[in-house]
Coordinates of N, CA and C in Angstrom, one line a residue:
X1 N 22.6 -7.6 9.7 CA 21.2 -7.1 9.6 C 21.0 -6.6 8.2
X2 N 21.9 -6.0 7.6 CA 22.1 -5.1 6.4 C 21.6 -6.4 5.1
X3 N 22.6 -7.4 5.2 CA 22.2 -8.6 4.3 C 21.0 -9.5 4.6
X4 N 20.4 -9.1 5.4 CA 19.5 -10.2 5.9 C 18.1 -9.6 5.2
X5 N 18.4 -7.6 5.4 CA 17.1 -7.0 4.8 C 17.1 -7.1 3.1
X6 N 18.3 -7.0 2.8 CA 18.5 -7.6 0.9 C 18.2 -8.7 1.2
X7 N 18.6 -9.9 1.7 CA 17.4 -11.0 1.2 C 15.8 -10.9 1.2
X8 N 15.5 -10.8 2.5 CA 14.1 -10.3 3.0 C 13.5 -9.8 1.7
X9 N 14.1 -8.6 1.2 CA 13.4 -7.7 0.3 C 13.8 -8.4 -1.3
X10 N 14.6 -9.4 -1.4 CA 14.7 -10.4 -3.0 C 13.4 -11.0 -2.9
X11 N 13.5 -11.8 -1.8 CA 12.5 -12.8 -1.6 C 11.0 -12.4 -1.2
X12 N 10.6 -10.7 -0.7 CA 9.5 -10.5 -0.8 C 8.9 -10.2 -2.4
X13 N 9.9 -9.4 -2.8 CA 10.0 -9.1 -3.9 C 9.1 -10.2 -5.0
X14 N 9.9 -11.2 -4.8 CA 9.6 -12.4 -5.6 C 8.3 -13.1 -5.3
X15 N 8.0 -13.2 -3.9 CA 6.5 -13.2 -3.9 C 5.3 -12.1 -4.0
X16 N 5.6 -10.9 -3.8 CA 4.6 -10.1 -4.1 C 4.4 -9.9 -5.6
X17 N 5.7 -10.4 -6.6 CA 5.2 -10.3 -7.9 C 5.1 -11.5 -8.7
X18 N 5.0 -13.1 -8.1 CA 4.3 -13.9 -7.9 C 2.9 -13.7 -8.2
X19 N 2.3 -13.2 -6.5 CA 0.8 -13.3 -6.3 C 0.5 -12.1 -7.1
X20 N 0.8 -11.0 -7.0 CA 0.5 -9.7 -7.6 C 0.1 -9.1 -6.6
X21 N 0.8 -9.0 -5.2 CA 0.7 -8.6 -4.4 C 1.6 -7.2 -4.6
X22 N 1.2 -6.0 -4.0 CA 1.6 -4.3 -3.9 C 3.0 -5.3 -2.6
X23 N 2.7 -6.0 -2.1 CA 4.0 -6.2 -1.1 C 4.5 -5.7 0.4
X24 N 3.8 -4.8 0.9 CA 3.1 -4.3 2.3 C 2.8 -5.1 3.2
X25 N 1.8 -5.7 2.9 CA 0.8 -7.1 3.1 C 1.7 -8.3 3.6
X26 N 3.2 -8.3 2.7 CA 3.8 -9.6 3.2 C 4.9 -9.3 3.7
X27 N 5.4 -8.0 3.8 CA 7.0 -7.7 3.9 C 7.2 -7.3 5.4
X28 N 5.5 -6.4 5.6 CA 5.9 -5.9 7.1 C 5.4 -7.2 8.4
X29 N 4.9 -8.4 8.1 CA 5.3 -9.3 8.6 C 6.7 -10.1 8.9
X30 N 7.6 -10.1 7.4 CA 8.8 -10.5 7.2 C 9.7 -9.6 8.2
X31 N 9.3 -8.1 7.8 CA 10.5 -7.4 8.8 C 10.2 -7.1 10.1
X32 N 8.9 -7.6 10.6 CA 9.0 -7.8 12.0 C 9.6 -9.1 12.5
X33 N 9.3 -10.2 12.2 CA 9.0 -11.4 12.5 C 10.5 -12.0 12.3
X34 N 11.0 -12.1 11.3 CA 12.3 -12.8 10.6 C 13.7 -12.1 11.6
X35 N 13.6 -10.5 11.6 CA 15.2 -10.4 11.8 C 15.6 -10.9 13.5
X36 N 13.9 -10.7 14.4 CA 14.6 -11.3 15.7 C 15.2 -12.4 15.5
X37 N 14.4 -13.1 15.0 CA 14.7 -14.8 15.2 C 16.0 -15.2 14.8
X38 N 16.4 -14.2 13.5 CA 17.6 -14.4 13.1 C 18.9 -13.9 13.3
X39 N 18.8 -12.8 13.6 CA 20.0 -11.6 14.1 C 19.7 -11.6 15.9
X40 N 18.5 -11.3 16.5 CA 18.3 -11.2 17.9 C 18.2 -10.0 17.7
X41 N 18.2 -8.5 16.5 CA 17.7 -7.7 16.4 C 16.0 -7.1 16.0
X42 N 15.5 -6.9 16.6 CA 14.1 -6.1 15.9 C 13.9 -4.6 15.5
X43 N 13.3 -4.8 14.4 CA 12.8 -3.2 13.8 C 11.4 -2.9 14.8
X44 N 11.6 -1.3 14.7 CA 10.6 -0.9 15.3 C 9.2 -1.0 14.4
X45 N 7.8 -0.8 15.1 CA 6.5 -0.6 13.8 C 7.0 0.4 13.2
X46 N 7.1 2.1 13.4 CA 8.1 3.0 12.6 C 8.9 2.5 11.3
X47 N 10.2 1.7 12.1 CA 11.3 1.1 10.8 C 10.5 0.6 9.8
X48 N 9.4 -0.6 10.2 CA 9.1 -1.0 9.5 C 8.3 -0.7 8.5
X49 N 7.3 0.3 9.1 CA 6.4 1.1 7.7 C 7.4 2.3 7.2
X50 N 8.9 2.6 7.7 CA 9.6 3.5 6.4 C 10.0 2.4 5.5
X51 N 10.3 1.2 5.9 CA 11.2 0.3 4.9 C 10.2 -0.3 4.1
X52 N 8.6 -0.1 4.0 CA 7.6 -0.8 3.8 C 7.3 0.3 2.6
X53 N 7.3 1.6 2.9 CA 6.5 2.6 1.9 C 7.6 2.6 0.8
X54 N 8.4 2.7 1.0 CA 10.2 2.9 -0.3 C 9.9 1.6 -0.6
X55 N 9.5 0.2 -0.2 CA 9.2 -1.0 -0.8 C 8.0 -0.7 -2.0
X56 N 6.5 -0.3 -1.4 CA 5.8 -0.4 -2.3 C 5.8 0.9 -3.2
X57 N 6.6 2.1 -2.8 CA 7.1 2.9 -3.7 C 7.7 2.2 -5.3
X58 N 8.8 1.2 -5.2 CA 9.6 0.6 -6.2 C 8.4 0.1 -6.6
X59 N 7.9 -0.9 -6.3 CA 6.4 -1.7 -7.1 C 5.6 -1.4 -7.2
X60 N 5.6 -0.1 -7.0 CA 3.9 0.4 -7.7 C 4.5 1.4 -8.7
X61 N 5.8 1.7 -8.4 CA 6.5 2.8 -9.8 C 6.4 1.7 -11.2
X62 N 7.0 0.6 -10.7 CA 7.3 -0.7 -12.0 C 5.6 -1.0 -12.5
X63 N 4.8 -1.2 -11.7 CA 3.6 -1.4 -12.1 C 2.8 -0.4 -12.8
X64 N 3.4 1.2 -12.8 CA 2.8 2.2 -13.3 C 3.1 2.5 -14.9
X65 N 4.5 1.7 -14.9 CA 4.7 1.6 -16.4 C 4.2 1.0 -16.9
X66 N 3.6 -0.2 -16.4 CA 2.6 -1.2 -17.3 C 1.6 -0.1 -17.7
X67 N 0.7 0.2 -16.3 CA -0.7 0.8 -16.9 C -0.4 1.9 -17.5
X68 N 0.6 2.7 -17.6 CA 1.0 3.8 -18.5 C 0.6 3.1 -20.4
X69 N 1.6 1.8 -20.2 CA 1.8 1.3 -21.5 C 0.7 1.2 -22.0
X70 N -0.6 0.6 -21.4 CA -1.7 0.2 -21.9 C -2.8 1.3 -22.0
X71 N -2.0 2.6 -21.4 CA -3.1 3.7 -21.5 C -4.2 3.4 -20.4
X72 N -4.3 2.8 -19.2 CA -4.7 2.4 -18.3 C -5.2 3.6 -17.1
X73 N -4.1 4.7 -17.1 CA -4.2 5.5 -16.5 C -5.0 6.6 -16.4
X74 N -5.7 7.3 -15.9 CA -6.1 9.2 -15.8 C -6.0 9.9 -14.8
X75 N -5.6 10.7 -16.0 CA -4.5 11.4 -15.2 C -5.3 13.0 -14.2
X76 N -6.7 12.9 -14.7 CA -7.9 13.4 -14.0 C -7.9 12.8 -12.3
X77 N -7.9 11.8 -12.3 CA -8.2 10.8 -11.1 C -6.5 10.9 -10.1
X78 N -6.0 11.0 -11.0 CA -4.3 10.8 -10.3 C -4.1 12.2 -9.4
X79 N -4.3 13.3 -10.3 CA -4.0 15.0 -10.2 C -4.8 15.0 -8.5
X80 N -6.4 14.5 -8.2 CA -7.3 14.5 -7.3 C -6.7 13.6 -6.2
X81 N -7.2 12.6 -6.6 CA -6.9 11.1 -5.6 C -5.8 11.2 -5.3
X82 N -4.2 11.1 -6.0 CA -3.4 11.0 -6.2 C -2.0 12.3 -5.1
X83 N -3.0 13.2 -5.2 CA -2.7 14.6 -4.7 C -3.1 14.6 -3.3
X84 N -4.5 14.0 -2.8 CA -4.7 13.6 -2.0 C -4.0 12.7 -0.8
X85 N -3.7 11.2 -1.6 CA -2.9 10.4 -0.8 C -1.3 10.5 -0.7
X86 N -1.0 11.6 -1.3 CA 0.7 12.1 -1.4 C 0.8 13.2 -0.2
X87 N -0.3 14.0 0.1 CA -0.2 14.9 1.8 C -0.7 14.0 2.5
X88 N -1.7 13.0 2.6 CA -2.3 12.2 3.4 C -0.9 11.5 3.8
X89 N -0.4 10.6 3.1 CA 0.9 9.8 2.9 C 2.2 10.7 4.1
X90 N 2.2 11.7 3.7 CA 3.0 12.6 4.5 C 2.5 12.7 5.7
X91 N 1.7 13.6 5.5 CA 0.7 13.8 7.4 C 0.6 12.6 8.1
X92 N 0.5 11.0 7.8 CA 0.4 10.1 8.2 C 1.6 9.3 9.1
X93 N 2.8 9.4 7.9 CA 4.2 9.7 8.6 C 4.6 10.3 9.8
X94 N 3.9 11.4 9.9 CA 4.2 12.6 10.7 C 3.5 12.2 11.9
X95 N 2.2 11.7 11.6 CA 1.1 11.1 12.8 C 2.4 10.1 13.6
X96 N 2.4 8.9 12.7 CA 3.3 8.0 13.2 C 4.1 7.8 14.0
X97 N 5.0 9.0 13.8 CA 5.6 9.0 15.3 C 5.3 9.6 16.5
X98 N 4.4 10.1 16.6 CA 3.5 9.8 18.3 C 2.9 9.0 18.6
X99 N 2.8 7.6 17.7 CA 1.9 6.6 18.2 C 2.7 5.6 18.4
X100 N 2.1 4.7 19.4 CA 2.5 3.5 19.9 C 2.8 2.9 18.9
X101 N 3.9 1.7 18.9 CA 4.1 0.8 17.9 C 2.8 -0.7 17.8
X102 N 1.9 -0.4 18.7 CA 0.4 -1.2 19.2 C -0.1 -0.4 18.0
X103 N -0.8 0.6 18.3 CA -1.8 1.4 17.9 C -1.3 1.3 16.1
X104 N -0.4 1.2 15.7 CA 0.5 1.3 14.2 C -0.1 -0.7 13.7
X105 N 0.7 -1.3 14.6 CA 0.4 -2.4 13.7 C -1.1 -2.7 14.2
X106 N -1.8 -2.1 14.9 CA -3.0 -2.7 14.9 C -4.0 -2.0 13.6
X107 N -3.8 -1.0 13.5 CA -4.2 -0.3 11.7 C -3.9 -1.0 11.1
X108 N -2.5 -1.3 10.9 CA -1.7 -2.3 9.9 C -2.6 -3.6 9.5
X109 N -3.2 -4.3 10.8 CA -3.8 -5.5 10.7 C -5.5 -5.7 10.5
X110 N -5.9 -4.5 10.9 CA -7.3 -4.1 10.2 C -7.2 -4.0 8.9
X111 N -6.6 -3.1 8.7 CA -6.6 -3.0 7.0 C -6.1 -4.4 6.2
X112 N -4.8 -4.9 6.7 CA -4.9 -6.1 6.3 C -6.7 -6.7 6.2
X113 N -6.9 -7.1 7.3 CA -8.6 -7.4 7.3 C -9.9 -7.3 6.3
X114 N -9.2 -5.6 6.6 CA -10.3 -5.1 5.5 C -10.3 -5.3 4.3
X115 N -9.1 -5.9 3.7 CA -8.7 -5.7 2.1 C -8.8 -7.0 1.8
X116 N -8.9 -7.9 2.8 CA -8.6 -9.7 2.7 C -10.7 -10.0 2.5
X117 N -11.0 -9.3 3.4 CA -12.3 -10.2 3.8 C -12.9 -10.1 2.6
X118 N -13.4 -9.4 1.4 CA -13.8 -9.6 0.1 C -13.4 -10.8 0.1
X119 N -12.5 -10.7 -0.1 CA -11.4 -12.3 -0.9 C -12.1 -13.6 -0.5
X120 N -11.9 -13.7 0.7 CA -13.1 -14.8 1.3 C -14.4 -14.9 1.4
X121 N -14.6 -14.4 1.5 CA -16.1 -13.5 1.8 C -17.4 -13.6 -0.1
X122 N -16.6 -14.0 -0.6 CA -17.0 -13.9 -2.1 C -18.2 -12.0 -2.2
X123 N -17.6 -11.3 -1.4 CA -18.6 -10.0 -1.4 C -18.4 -9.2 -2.7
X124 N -17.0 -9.3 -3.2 CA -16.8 -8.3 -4.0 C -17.3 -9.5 -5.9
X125 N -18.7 -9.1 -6.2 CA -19.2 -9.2 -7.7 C -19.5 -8.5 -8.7
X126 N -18.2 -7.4 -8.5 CA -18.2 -6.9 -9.9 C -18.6 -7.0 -11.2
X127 N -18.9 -6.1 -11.8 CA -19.0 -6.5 -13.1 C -17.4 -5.7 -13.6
X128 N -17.1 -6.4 -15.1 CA -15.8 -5.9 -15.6 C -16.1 -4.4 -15.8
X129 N -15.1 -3.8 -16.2 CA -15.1 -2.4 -17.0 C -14.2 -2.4 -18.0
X130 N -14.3 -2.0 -18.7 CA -13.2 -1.2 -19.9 C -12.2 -0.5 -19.0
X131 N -11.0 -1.0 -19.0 CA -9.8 -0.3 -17.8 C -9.6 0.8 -18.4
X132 N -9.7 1.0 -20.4 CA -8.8 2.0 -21.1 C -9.9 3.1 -20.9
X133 N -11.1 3.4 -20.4 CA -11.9 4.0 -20.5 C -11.2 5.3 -20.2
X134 N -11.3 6.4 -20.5 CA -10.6 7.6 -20.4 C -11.6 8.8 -19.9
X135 N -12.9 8.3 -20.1 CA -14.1 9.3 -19.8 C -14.6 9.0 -18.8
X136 N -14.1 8.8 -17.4 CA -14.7 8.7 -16.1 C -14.8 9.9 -15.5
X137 N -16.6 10.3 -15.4 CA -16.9 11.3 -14.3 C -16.7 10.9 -12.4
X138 N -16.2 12.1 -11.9 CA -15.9 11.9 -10.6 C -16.4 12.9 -9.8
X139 N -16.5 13.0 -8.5 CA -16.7 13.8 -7.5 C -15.1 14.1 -6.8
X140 N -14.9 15.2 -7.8 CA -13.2 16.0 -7.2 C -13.0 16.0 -5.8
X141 N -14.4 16.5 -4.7 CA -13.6 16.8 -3.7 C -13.6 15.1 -2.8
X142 N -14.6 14.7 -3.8 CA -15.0 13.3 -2.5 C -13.5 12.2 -3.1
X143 N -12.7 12.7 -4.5 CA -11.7 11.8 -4.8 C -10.3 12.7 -3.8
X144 N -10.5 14.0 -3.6 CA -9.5 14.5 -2.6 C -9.4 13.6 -1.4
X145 N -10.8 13.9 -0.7 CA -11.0 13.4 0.7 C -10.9 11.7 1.2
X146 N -11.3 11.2 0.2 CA -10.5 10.3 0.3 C -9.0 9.4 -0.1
X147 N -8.7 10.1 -1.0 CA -7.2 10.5 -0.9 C -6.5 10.5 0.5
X148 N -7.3 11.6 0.6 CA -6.2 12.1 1.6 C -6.1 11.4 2.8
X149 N -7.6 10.8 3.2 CA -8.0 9.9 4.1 C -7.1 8.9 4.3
X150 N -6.9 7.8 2.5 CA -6.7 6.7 2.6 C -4.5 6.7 2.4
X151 N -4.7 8.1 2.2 CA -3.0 8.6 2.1 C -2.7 8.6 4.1
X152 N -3.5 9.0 4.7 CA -3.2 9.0 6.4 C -2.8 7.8 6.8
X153 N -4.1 6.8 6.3 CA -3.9 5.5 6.3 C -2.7 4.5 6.0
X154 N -2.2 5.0 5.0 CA -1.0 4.4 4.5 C 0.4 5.0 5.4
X155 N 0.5 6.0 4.9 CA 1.4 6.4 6.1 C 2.0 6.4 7.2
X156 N 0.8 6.0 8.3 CA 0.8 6.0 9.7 C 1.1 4.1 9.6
X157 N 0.7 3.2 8.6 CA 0.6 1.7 8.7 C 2.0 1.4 7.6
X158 N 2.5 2.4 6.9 CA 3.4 1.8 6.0 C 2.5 0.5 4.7
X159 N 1.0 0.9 4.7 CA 1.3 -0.3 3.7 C 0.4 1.2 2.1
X160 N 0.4 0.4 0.9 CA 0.2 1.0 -0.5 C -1.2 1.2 -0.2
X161 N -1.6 2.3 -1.0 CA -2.5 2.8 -0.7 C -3.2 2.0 -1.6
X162 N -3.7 0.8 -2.5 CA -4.0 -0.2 -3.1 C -4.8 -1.0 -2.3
X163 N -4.3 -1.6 -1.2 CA -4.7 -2.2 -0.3 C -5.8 -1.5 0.4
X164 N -6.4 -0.3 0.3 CA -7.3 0.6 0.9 C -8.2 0.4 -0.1
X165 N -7.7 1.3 -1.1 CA -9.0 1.5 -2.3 C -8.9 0.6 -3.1
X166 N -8.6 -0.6 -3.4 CA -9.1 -1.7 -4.3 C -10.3 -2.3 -3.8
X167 N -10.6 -2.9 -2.2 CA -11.6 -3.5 -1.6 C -12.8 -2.5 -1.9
X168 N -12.3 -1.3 -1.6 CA -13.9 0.2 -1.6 C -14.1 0.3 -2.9
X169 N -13.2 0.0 -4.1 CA -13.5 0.5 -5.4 C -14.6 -0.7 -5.9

């Protein structure tokens, strides 16, 4: 089982930084789906969103040095938001294990939903922004509360908290 999850996790690896996927989205399919078929073992919803969060933990660290590099970051928004989805992230965990392994991957697959249907949907028409902009005004408590919100969310589903607030942003 041990070698089967280092493959799993090369080869998700390789396609979440392919598509530019955070890797959530494709892994906690892989580690439900693959190890029965292959070992006759299954991970629980639980296993799966701890092996899922320490996943998108590694790729969104590597990805942070990018936006570091490019000055991409603020660190105004991180301190709020950031602070938010790191107790949310925790509390969420903690939710987790009183819930059904139903009730876990069916969040899991909403939010999948939620974050996909832009994609199809042609809804999301942005205009660009300046990423390096450094002078963004915010609403502190409404970047806490959703934080913390979309930190529950991640937690309890195991997927990056990217997948939440990219579709809303």
């Amino acid at each position: 089982m041990e070698l089967l999850l280092l493959l799993l996790g090369f080869f998700g690896g390789f396609v979440a930084g392919l598509l530019g996927l955070g890797g959530a989205v494709f892994m906690i399919p892989l580690l439900l789906y693959i190890p029965p078929l292959v070992t006759g073992q299954s991970l629980s919803a639980q296993q799966t969103a701890a092996i899922s969060v320490v996943y998108v933990l590694a790729a969104s660290s590597s990805g942070l040095l990018h936006h570091l590099h490019h000055k991409y970051v603020n660190y105004k928004i991180i301190i709020f938001m950031g602070g938010g989805i790191f107790c949310g992230a925790f509390l969420g965990g903690f939710i987790s294990d009183y819930l059904p392994s139903k009730i876990i991957l069916a969040i899991f697959g909403a939010m999948t939903v939620f974050a996909t249907a832009p994609i199809f949907l042609s809804i999301n028409n942005r205009s660009e922004v300046d990423a390096s902009s450094a002078d963004i005004s915010f609403n502190r408590l409404a970047a806490l509360l959703t934080g913390l919100t979309v930190g529950i969310i991640s937690g309890i589903a195991g997927l990056g908290a990217g997948i939440i607030l990219i579709p809303v942003s």
